[in-house]
JSON list of C-alpha atoms in Angstrom, two decimals:
[
{"chain": "A", "resi": 1, "resn": "TYR", "atom": "CA", "xyz": [5.80, 19.99, 6.28]},
{"chain": "A", "resi": 2, "resn": "ASN", "atom": "CA", "xyz": [4.94, 22.04, 3.74]},
{"chain": "A", "resi": 3, "resn": "LYS", "atom": "CA", "xyz": [1.44, 23.31, 3.52]},
{"chain": "A", "resi": 4, "resn": "THR", "atom": "CA", "xyz": [1.73, 23.45, -0.20]},
{"chain": "A", "resi": 5, "resn": "ASN", "atom": "CA", "xyz": [2.25, 19.67, -0.63]},
{"chain": "A", "resi": 6, "resn": "ILE", "atom": "CA", "xyz": [-1.20, 18.98, 1.05]},
{"chain": "A", "resi": 7, "resn": "THR", "atom": "CA", "xyz": [-3.81, 18.13, -1.48]},
{"chain": "A", "resi": 8, "resn": "LEU", "atom": "CA", "xyz": [-6.54, 16.81, -0.19]},
{"chain": "A", "resi": 9, "resn": "ASN", "atom": "CA", "xyz": [-10.45, 16.29, -0.97]},
{"chain": "A", "resi": 10, "resn": "ALA", "atom": "CA", "xyz": [-13.09, 17.37, 1.46]},
{"chain": "A", "resi": 11, "resn": "ALA", "atom": "CA", "xyz": [-13.52, 14.28, 3.65]},
{"chain": "A", "resi": 12, "resn": "HIS", "atom": "CA", "xyz": [-9.78, 14.27, 4.16]},
{"chain": "A", "resi": 13, "resn": "ILE", "atom": "CA", "xyz": [-9.75, 17.86, 5.33]},
{"chain": "A", "resi": 14, "resn": "ILE", "atom": "CA", "xyz": [-13.26, 17.90, 7.12]},
{"chain": "A", "resi": 15, "resn": "VAL", "atom": "CA", "xyz": [-13.10, 14.83, 9.19]},
{"chain": "A", "resi": 16, "resn": "PRO", "atom": "CA", "xyz": [-9.64, 15.23, 11.02]},
{"chain": "A", "resi": 17, "resn": "ILE", "atom": "CA", "xyz": [-10.54, 18.97, 11.43]},
{"chain": "A", "resi": 18, "resn": "CYS", "atom": "CA", "xyz": [-13.77, 18.26, 13.35]},
{"chain": "A", "resi": 19, "resn": "ALA", "atom": "CA", "xyz": [-12.09, 15.39, 15.14]},
{"chain": "A", "resi": 20, "resn": "PHE", "atom": "CA", "xyz": [-9.22, 18.15, 16.37]},
{"chain": "A", "resi": 21, "resn": "LEU", "atom": "CA", "xyz": [-11.46, 20.80, 17.15]},
{"chain": "A", "resi": 22, "resn": "TYR", "atom": "CA", "xyz": [-13.96, 18.66, 18.98]},
{"chain": "A", "resi": 23, "resn": "PHE", "atom": "CA", "xyz": [-11.21, 17.35, 20.99]},
{"chain": "A", "resi": 24, "resn": "THR", "atom": "CA", "xyz": [-8.90, 20.53, 21.75]},
{"chain": "A", "resi": 25, "resn": "LYS", "atom": "CA", "xyz": [-11.59, 23.27, 21.84]},
{"chain": "A", "resi": 26, "resn": "ALA", "atom": "CA", "xyz": [-11.34, 23.39, 25.71]},
{"chain": "A", "resi": 27, "resn": "GLU", "atom": "CA", "xyz": [-7.35, 23.30, 25.60]},
{"chain": "A", "resi": 28, "resn": "ILE", "atom": "CA", "xyz": [-7.14, 26.19, 22.80]},
{"chain": "A", "resi": 29, "resn": "HIS", "atom": "CA", "xyz": [-9.21, 28.20, 24.85]},
{"chain": "A", "resi": 30, "resn": "LYS", "atom": "CA", "xyz": [-7.61, 27.76, 27.96]},
{"chain": "A", "resi": 31, "resn": "SER", "atom": "CA", "xyz": [-4.00, 27.89, 26.67]},
{"chain": "A", "resi": 32, "resn": "GLN", "atom": "CA", "xyz": [-4.79, 31.13, 24.59]},
{"chain": "A", "resi": 33, "resn": "LYS", "atom": "CA", "xyz": [-2.63, 30.28, 21.72]},
{"chain": "A", "resi": 34, "resn": "SER", "atom": "CA", "xyz": [-2.35, 32.52, 18.73]},
{"chain": "A", "resi": 35, "resn": "PRO", "atom": "CA", "xyz": [-4.46, 31.65, 15.52]},
{"chain": "A", "resi": 36, "resn": "GLN", "atom": "CA", "xyz": [-1.15, 30.96, 13.87]},
{"chain": "A", "resi": 37, "resn": "THR", "atom": "CA", "xyz": [-0.14, 28.43, 16.34]},
{"chain": "A", "resi": 38, "resn": "ILE", "atom": "CA", "xyz": [-3.56, 26.64, 16.18]},
{"chain": "A", "resi": 39, "resn": "GLU", "atom": "CA", "xyz": [-3.26, 26.76, 12.26]},
{"chain": "A", "resi": 40, "resn": "ASN", "atom": "CA", "xyz": [-0.05, 25.02, 12.28]},
{"chain": "A", "resi": 41, "resn": "HIS", "atom": "CA", "xyz": [-1.13, 22.44, 14.55]},
{"chain": "A", "resi": 42, "resn": "ILE", "atom": "CA", "xyz": [-4.02, 21.78, 12.31]},
{"chain": "A", "resi": 43, "resn": "MET", "atom": "CA", "xyz": [-2.03, 21.40, 9.33]},
{"chain": "A", "resi": 44, "resn": "GLU", "atom": "CA", "xyz": [0.49, 19.45, 11.13]},
{"chain": "A", "resi": 45, "resn": "VAL", "atom": "CA", "xyz": [-2.39, 16.79, 12.24]},
{"chain": "A", "resi": 46, "resn": "LEU", "atom": "CA", "xyz": [-3.83, 16.71, 8.19]},
{"chain": "A", "resi": 47, "resn": "TYR", "atom": "CA", "xyz": [-0.32, 16.19, 7.02]},
{"chain": "A", "resi": 48, "resn": "MET", "atom": "CA", "xyz": [-0.05, 13.15, 8.97]},
{"chain": "A", "resi": 49, "resn": "HIS", "atom": "CA", "xyz": [-3.31, 12.31, 8.21]},
{"chain": "A", "resi": 50, "resn": "HIS", "atom": "CA", "xyz": [-2.54, 12.41, 4.66]},
{"chain": "A", "resi": 51, "resn": "GLU", "atom": "CA", "xyz": [0.72, 10.60, 5.00]},
{"chain": "A", "resi": 52, "resn": "ASN", "atom": "CA", "xyz": [-0.97, 7.64, 6.80]},
{"chain": "A", "resi": 53, "resn": "THR", "atom": "CA", "xyz": [-3.86, 7.32, 4.32]},
{"chain": "A", "resi": 54, "resn": "ASN", "atom": "CA", "xyz": [-1.09, 7.53, 1.57]},
{"chain": "A", "resi": 55, "resn": "LEU", "atom": "CA", "xyz": [0.76, 4.43, 3.15]},
{"chain": "A", "resi": 56, "resn": "LEU", "atom": "CA", "xyz": [-2.36, 2.35, 3.57]},
{"chain": "A", "resi": 57, "resn": "ASN", "atom": "CA", "xyz": [-3.26, 3.30, -0.24]},
{"chain": "A", "resi": 58, "resn": "GLU", "atom": "CA", "xyz": [0.17, 1.88, -1.48]},
{"chain": "A", "resi": 59, "resn": "VAL", "atom": "CA", "xyz": [-0.58, -1.37, 0.59]},
{"chain": "A", "resi": 60, "resn": "SER", "atom": "CA", "xyz": [-3.62, -1.81, -1.07]},
{"chain": "A", "resi": 61, "resn": "LYS", "atom": "CA", "xyz": [-2.03, -0.94, -4.47]},
{"chain": "A", "resi": 62, "resn": "ALA", "atom": "CA", "xyz": [0.73, -3.17, -4.25]},
{"chain": "A", "resi": 63, "resn": "SER", "atom": "CA", "xyz": [-1.48, -5.97, -3.04]},
{"chain": "A", "resi": 64, "resn": "LYS", "atom": "CA", "xyz": [-4.15, -5.58, -6.05]},
{"chain": "A", "resi": 65, "resn": "MET", "atom": "CA", "xyz": [-1.03, -5.43, -8.46]},
{"chain": "A", "resi": 66, "resn": "GLY", "atom": "CA", "xyz": [0.19, -9.09, -7.12]},
{"chain": "A", "resi": 67, "resn": "ILE", "atom": "CA", "xyz": [-3.21, -10.35, -7.20]},
{"chain": "A", "resi": 68, "resn": "ASP", "atom": "CA", "xyz": [-3.53, -9.15, -10.59]},
{"chain": "A", "resi": 69, "resn": "ALA", "atom": "CA", "xyz": [-0.20, -10.43, -11.99]},
{"chain": "A", "resi": 70, "resn": "ILE", "atom": "CA", "xyz": [-0.69, -13.86, -10.34]},
{"chain": "A", "resi": 71, "resn": "ASN", "atom": "CA", "xyz": [-4.54, -14.34, -11.82]},
{"chain": "A", "resi": 72, "resn": "ILE", "atom": "CA", "xyz": [-3.21, -13.48, -15.34]},
{"chain": "A", "resi": 73, "resn": "LEU", "atom": "CA", "xyz": [-0.11, -15.93, -14.64]},
{"chain": "A", "resi": 74, "resn": "LEU", "atom": "CA", "xyz": [-2.26, -19.14, -13.35]},
{"chain": "A", "resi": 75, "resn": "PRO", "atom": "CA", "xyz": [-4.06, -19.94, -16.58]},
{"chain": "A", "resi": 76, "resn": "LYS", "atom": "CA", "xyz": [-0.16, -20.68, -17.93]},
{"chain": "A", "resi": 77, "resn": "ILE", "atom": "CA", "xyz": [0.84, -22.82, -15.37]},
{"chain": "A", "resi": 78, "resn": "LYS", "atom": "CA", "xyz": [0.38, -26.54, -15.82]},
{"chain": "A", "resi": 79, "resn": "LYS", "atom": "CA", "xyz": [2.34, -28.05, -12.50]},
{"chain": "A", "resi": 80, "resn": "GLU", "atom": "CA", "xyz": [-0.25, -28.21, -9.59]},
{"chain": "A", "resi": 81, "resn": "ASP", "atom": "CA", "xyz": [2.81, -27.26, -6.86]},
{"chain": "A", "resi": 82, "resn": "LEU", "atom": "CA", "xyz": [3.53, -24.05, -8.60]},
{"chain": "A", "resi": 83, "resn": "LYS", "atom": "CA", "xyz": [-0.31, -23.17, -8.77]},
{"chain": "A", "resi": 84, "resn": "LYS", "atom": "CA", "xyz": [-0.27, -23.45, -5.49]},
{"chain": "A", "resi": 85, "resn": "GLU", "atom": "CA", "xyz": [2.31, -21.21, -4.34]},
{"chain": "A", "resi": 86, "resn": "LEU", "atom": "CA", "xyz": [0.81, -18.79, -6.72]},
{"chain": "A", "resi": 87, "resn": "LYS", "atom": "CA", "xyz": [-2.71, -19.58, -4.74]},
{"chain": "A", "resi": 88, "resn": "ASP", "atom": "CA", "xyz": [-1.03, -19.01, -1.33]},
{"chain": "A", "resi": 89, "resn": "GLN", "atom": "CA", "xyz": [0.81, -15.66, -2.59]},
{"chain": "A", "resi": 90, "resn": "CYS", "atom": "CA", "xyz": [-2.31, -14.31, -3.92]},
{"chain": "A", "resi": 91, "resn": "SER", "atom": "CA", "xyz": [-4.12, -15.48, -0.94]},
{"chain": "A", "resi": 92, "resn": "GLU", "atom": "CA", "xyz": [-1.78, -13.27, 1.37]},
{"chain": "A", "resi": 93, "resn": "TYR", "atom": "CA", "xyz": [-2.33, -10.14, -0.95]},
{"chain": "A", "resi": 94, "resn": "GLN", "atom": "CA", "xyz": [-5.54, -10.32, -0.67]},
{"chain": "A", "resi": 95, "resn": "LYS", "atom": "CA", "xyz": [-5.26, -10.40, 3.36]},
{"chain": "A", "resi": 96, "resn": "LEU", "atom": "CA", "xyz": [-3.34, -7.45, 2.99]},
{"chain": "A", "resi": 97, "resn": "GLN", "atom": "CA", "xyz": [-5.25, -5.54, 1.03]},
{"chain": "A", "resi": 98, "resn": "ALA", "atom": "CA", "xyz": [-8.29, -6.17, 2.84]},
{"chain": "A", "resi": 99, "resn": "LYS", "atom": "CA", "xyz": [-6.47, -5.13, 6.36]},
{"chain": "A", "resi": 100, "resn": "ALA", "atom": "CA", "xyz": [-5.02, -1.85, 4.45]},
{"chain": "A", "resi": 101, "resn": "ASN", "atom": "CA", "xyz": [-8.76, -0.93, 2.96]},
{"chain": "A", "resi": 102, "resn": "GLU", "atom": "CA", "xyz": [-10.26, -1.77, 6.45]},
{"chain": "A", "resi": 103, "resn": "ALA", "atom": "CA", "xyz": [-7.63, 0.91, 8.16]},
{"chain": "A", "resi": 104, "resn": "MET", "atom": "CA", "xyz": [-8.50, 3.28, 5.45]},
{"chain": "A", "resi": 105, "resn": "SER", "atom": "CA", "xyz": [-11.92, 3.16, 5.97]},
{"chain": "A", "resi": 106, "resn": "GLU", "atom": "CA", "xyz": [-11.36, 4.13, 9.52]},
{"chain": "A", "resi": 107, "resn": "TYR", "atom": "CA", "xyz": [-10.29, 7.80, 7.84]},
{"chain": "A", "resi": 108, "resn": "ASN", "atom": "CA", "xyz": [-13.16, 7.48, 5.55]},
{"chain": "A", "resi": 109, "resn": "VAL", "atom": "CA", "xyz": [-10.87, 7.09, 2.68]},
{"chain": "A", "resi": 110, "resn": "THR", "atom": "CA", "xyz": [-11.39, 4.72, -0.15]},
{"chain": "A", "resi": 111, "resn": "PRO", "atom": "CA", "xyz": [-8.54, 3.11, -2.10]},
{"chain": "A", "resi": 112, "resn": "SER", "atom": "CA", "xyz": [-7.43, 4.81, -5.47]},
{"chain": "A", "resi": 113, "resn": "LYS", "atom": "CA", "xyz": [-8.63, 3.00, -8.25]},
{"chain": "A", "resi": 114, "resn": "GLU", "atom": "CA", "xyz": [-6.08, 1.26, -10.62]},
{"chain": "A", "resi": 115, "resn": "LYS", "atom": "CA", "xyz": [-5.55, 3.03, -13.63]},
{"chain": "A", "resi": 116, "resn": "MET", "atom": "CA", "xyz": [-6.74, 1.08, -16.91]},
{"chain": "A", "resi": 117, "resn": "MET", "atom": "CA", "xyz": [-2.99, 2.10, -18.35]},
{"chain": "A", "resi": 118, "resn": "GLU", "atom": "CA", "xyz": [-1.31, 0.12, -15.40]},
{"chain": "A", "resi": 119, "resn": "GLN", "atom": "CA", "xyz": [-3.26, -3.05, -15.68]},
{"chain": "A", "resi": 120, "resn": "THR", "atom": "CA", "xyz": [-2.83, -3.24, -19.50]},
{"chain": "A", "resi": 121, "resn": "MET", "atom": "CA", "xyz": [0.72, -2.75, -19.22]},
{"chain": "A", "resi": 122, "resn": "LEU", "atom": "CA", "xyz": [0.52, -5.49, -16.58]},
{"chain": "A", "resi": 123, "resn": "TRP", "atom": "CA", "xyz": [-1.38, -7.48, -18.85]},
{"chain": "A", "resi": 124, "resn": "GLY", "atom": "CA", "xyz": [0.91, -6.74, -21.73]},
{"chain": "A", "resi": 125, "resn": "SER", "atom": "CA", "xyz": [4.37, -7.57, -19.79]},
{"chain": "A", "resi": 126, "resn": "ILE", "atom": "CA", "xyz": [3.47, -10.85, -18.44]},
{"chain": "A", "resi": 127, "resn": "GLN", "atom": "CA", "xyz": [1.95, -11.86, -21.92]},
{"chain": "A", "resi": 128, "resn": "MET", "atom": "CA", "xyz": [5.38, -10.96, -23.43]},
{"chain": "A", "resi": 129, "resn": "ASN", "atom": "CA", "xyz": [7.38, -12.55, -20.72]},
{"chain": "A", "resi": 130, "resn": "THR", "atom": "CA", "xyz": [5.46, -15.83, -20.90]},
{"chain": "A", "resi": 131, "resn": "LEU", "atom": "CA", "xyz": [5.34, -15.98, -24.49]},
{"chain": "A", "resi": 132, "resn": "LEU", "atom": "CA", "xyz": [8.52, -17.93, -25.34]},
{"chain": "A", "resi": 133, "resn": "ASP", "atom": "CA", "xyz": [9.39, -19.16, -21.64]},
{"chain": "A", "resi": 134, "resn": "SER", "atom": "CA", "xyz": [6.51, -20.05, -19.26]},
{"chain": "A", "resi": 135, "resn": "SER", "atom": "CA", "xyz": [8.96, -22.76, -17.47]},
{"chain": "A", "resi": 136, "resn": "GLU", "atom": "CA", "xyz": [9.12, -22.83, -13.56]},
{"chain": "A", "resi": 137, "resn": "GLN", "atom": "CA", "xyz": [12.23, -21.04, -13.52]},
{"chain": "A", "resi": 138, "resn": "HIS", "atom": "CA", "xyz": [11.30, -18.25, -15.57]},
{"chain": "A", "resi": 139, "resn": "ILE", "atom": "CA", "xyz": [7.82, -17.93, -13.60]},
{"chain": "A", "resi": 140, "resn": "ALA", "atom": "CA", "xyz": [9.72, -17.90, -10.37]},
{"chain": "A", "resi": 141, "resn": "GLU", "atom": "CA", "xyz": [11.86, -15.29, -12.08]},
{"chain": "A", "resi": 142, "resn": "MET", "atom": "CA", "xyz": [9.20, -13.23, -12.90]},
{"chain": "A", "resi": 143, "resn": "MET", "atom": "CA", "xyz": [7.43, -13.55, -9.18]},
{"chain": "A", "resi": 144, "resn": "ILE", "atom": "CA", "xyz": [10.73, -12.60, -7.68]},
{"chain": "A", "resi": 145, "resn": "ASN", "atom": "CA", "xyz": [11.21, -9.48, -9.76]},
{"chain": "A", "resi": 146, "resn": "GLY", "atom": "CA", "xyz": [7.97, -8.41, -9.35]},
{"chain": "A", "resi": 147, "resn": "THR", "atom": "CA", "xyz": [7.87, -9.11, -5.69]},
{"chain": "A", "resi": 148, "resn": "THR", "atom": "CA", "xyz": [11.04, -7.25, -5.09]},
{"chain": "A", "resi": 149, "resn": "MET", "atom": "CA", "xyz": [9.66, -4.31, -6.78]},
{"chain": "A", "resi": 150, "resn": "GLY", "atom": "CA", "xyz": [6.87, -3.87, -3.92]},
{"chain": "A", "resi": 151, "resn": "ILE", "atom": "CA", "xyz": [9.36, -4.22, -1.30]},
{"chain": "A", "resi": 152, "resn": "ILE", "atom": "CA", "xyz": [11.61, -1.37, -2.90]},
{"chain": "A", "resi": 153, "resn": "ASP", "atom": "CA", "xyz": [8.42, 0.83, -3.61]},
{"chain": "A", "resi": 154, "resn": "MET", "atom": "CA", "xyz": [6.90, -0.13, 0.09]},
{"chain": "A", "resi": 155, "resn": "THR", "atom": "CA", "xyz": [10.12, 0.50, 1.74]},
{"chain": "A", "resi": 156, "resn": "LYS", "atom": "CA", "xyz": [10.90, 3.72, 0.23]},
{"chain": "A", "resi": 157, "resn": "LYS", "atom": "CA", "xyz": [7.26, 4.98, 1.10]},
{"chain": "A", "resi": 158, "resn": "LEU", "atom": "CA", "xyz": [7.77, 4.24, 4.63]},
{"chain": "A", "resi": 159, "resn": "ASN", "atom": "CA", "xyz": [11.17, 5.92, 4.48]},
{"chain": "A", "resi": 160, "resn": "GLU", "atom": "CA", "xyz": [9.65, 8.96, 3.49]},
{"chain": "A", "resi": 161, "resn": "LEU", "atom": "CA", "xyz": [7.04, 9.31, 6.30]},
{"chain": "A", "resi": 162, "resn": "GLU", "atom": "CA", "xyz": [8.19, 11.49, 9.40]},
{"chain": "A", "resi": 163, "resn": "GLN", "atom": "CA", "xyz": [5.65, 9.85, 11.82]},
{"chain": "A", "resi": 164, "resn": "PRO", "atom": "CA", "xyz": [3.57, 6.84, 10.46]},
{"chain": "A", "resi": 165, "resn": "LYS", "atom": "CA", "xyz": [1.05, 5.76, 12.98]},
{"chain": "A", "resi": 166, "resn": "ALA", "atom": "CA", "xyz": [1.93, 2.17, 14.44]},
{"chain": "A", "resi": 167, "resn": "LYS", "atom": "CA", "xyz": [-1.06, 0.36, 13.13]},
{"chain": "A", "resi": 168, "resn": "GLU", "atom": "CA", "xyz": [-0.29, 1.88, 9.36]},
{"chain": "A", "resi": 169, "resn": "LYS", "atom": "CA", "xyz": [3.43, 1.16, 9.96]},
{"chain": "A", "resi": 170, "resn": "GLU", "atom": "CA", "xyz": [2.90, -2.34, 10.90]},
{"chain": "A", "resi": 171, "resn": "ILE", "atom": "CA", "xyz": [0.58, -3.01, 7.78]},
{"chain": "A", "resi": 172, "resn": "ALA", "atom": "CA", "xyz": [3.37, -1.80, 5.57]},
{"chain": "A", "resi": 173, "resn": "GLU", "atom": "CA", "xyz": [6.17, -3.80, 7.24]},
{"chain": "A", "resi": 174, "resn": "GLU", "atom": "CA", "xyz": [3.88, -7.05, 7.24]},
{"chain": "A", "resi": 175, "resn": "PHE", "atom": "CA", "xyz": [3.55, -6.48, 3.50]},
{"chain": "A", "resi": 176, "resn": "ILE", "atom": "CA", "xyz": [7.59, -6.38, 3.14]},
{"chain": "A", "resi": 177, "resn": "GLU", "atom": "CA", "xyz": [8.02, -9.25, 5.26]},
{"chain": "A", "resi": 178, "resn": "ASN", "atom": "CA", "xyz": [5.66, -11.40, 3.58]},
{"chain": "A", "resi": 179, "resn": "SER", "atom": "CA", "xyz": [6.93, -10.46, 0.22]},
{"chain": "A", "resi": 180, "resn": "GLN", "atom": "CA", "xyz": [10.35, -11.41, 1.54]},
{"chain": "A", "resi": 181, "resn": "ALA", "atom": "CA", "xyz": [9.23, -14.96, 2.54]},
{"chain": "A", "resi": 182, "resn": "TYR", "atom": "CA", "xyz": [7.66, -15.40, -0.94]},
{"chain": "A", "resi": 183, "resn": "ILE", "atom": "CA", "xyz": [11.21, -14.12, -2.61]},
{"chain": "A", "resi": 184, "resn": "ASP", "atom": "CA", "xyz": [12.88, -16.70, -0.60]},
{"chain": "A", "resi": 185, "resn": "MET", "atom": "CA", "xyz": [10.32, -19.55, -1.52]},
{"chain": "A", "resi": 186, "resn": "TRP", "atom": "CA", "xyz": [10.81, -18.56, -4.96]},
{"chain": "A", "resi": 187, "resn": "LYS", "atom": "CA", "xyz": [14.31, -19.17, -5.21]},
{"chain": "A", "resi": 188, "resn": "ASN", "atom": "CA", "xyz": [13.74, -22.89, -4.54]},
{"chain": "A", "resi": 189, "resn": "TYR", "atom": "CA", "xyz": [12.32, -22.78, -8.14]},
{"chain": "A", "resi": 190, "resn": "LEU", "atom": "CA", "xyz": [15.22, -21.10, -9.83]}
]
């Protein structure tokens, strides 16, 4: 790990250090470890904490993006079966976002806010893509493309992690699996 890559706010730093010091104070005293060894261990704990919260934040952000995209698309859909599929996928995104946010709260971290520019670009992209064609096939294609981008981003994030915690990894993998299932479903509309 690289110490300079860790840019954390006070809550990110204080909580893990206090927990680390509380649980390992006796071991540090007994082992007579050097200050450098202790510092390296603290930095390792902080780095792992940072990686795991970033993974959870990515799940939350990707889920929010899916929810927003579906909510922009829904008013453009006339067929009830297509609306139902979109609402089902939106519901799954909401569950995953809640799960990721709850796990983040265990770290005393809140999800990062979506930037206004990202929301505006999403809205504009959907408006342009449905302006001339809002057919089932085109909506399905848009959902496949957007969901695929989410899978790619999440897979990259997972692959970047050295040691993701089981719970965080499970949430990210659930996002990928659910997204793949929806891609398979959307293929029926092409």
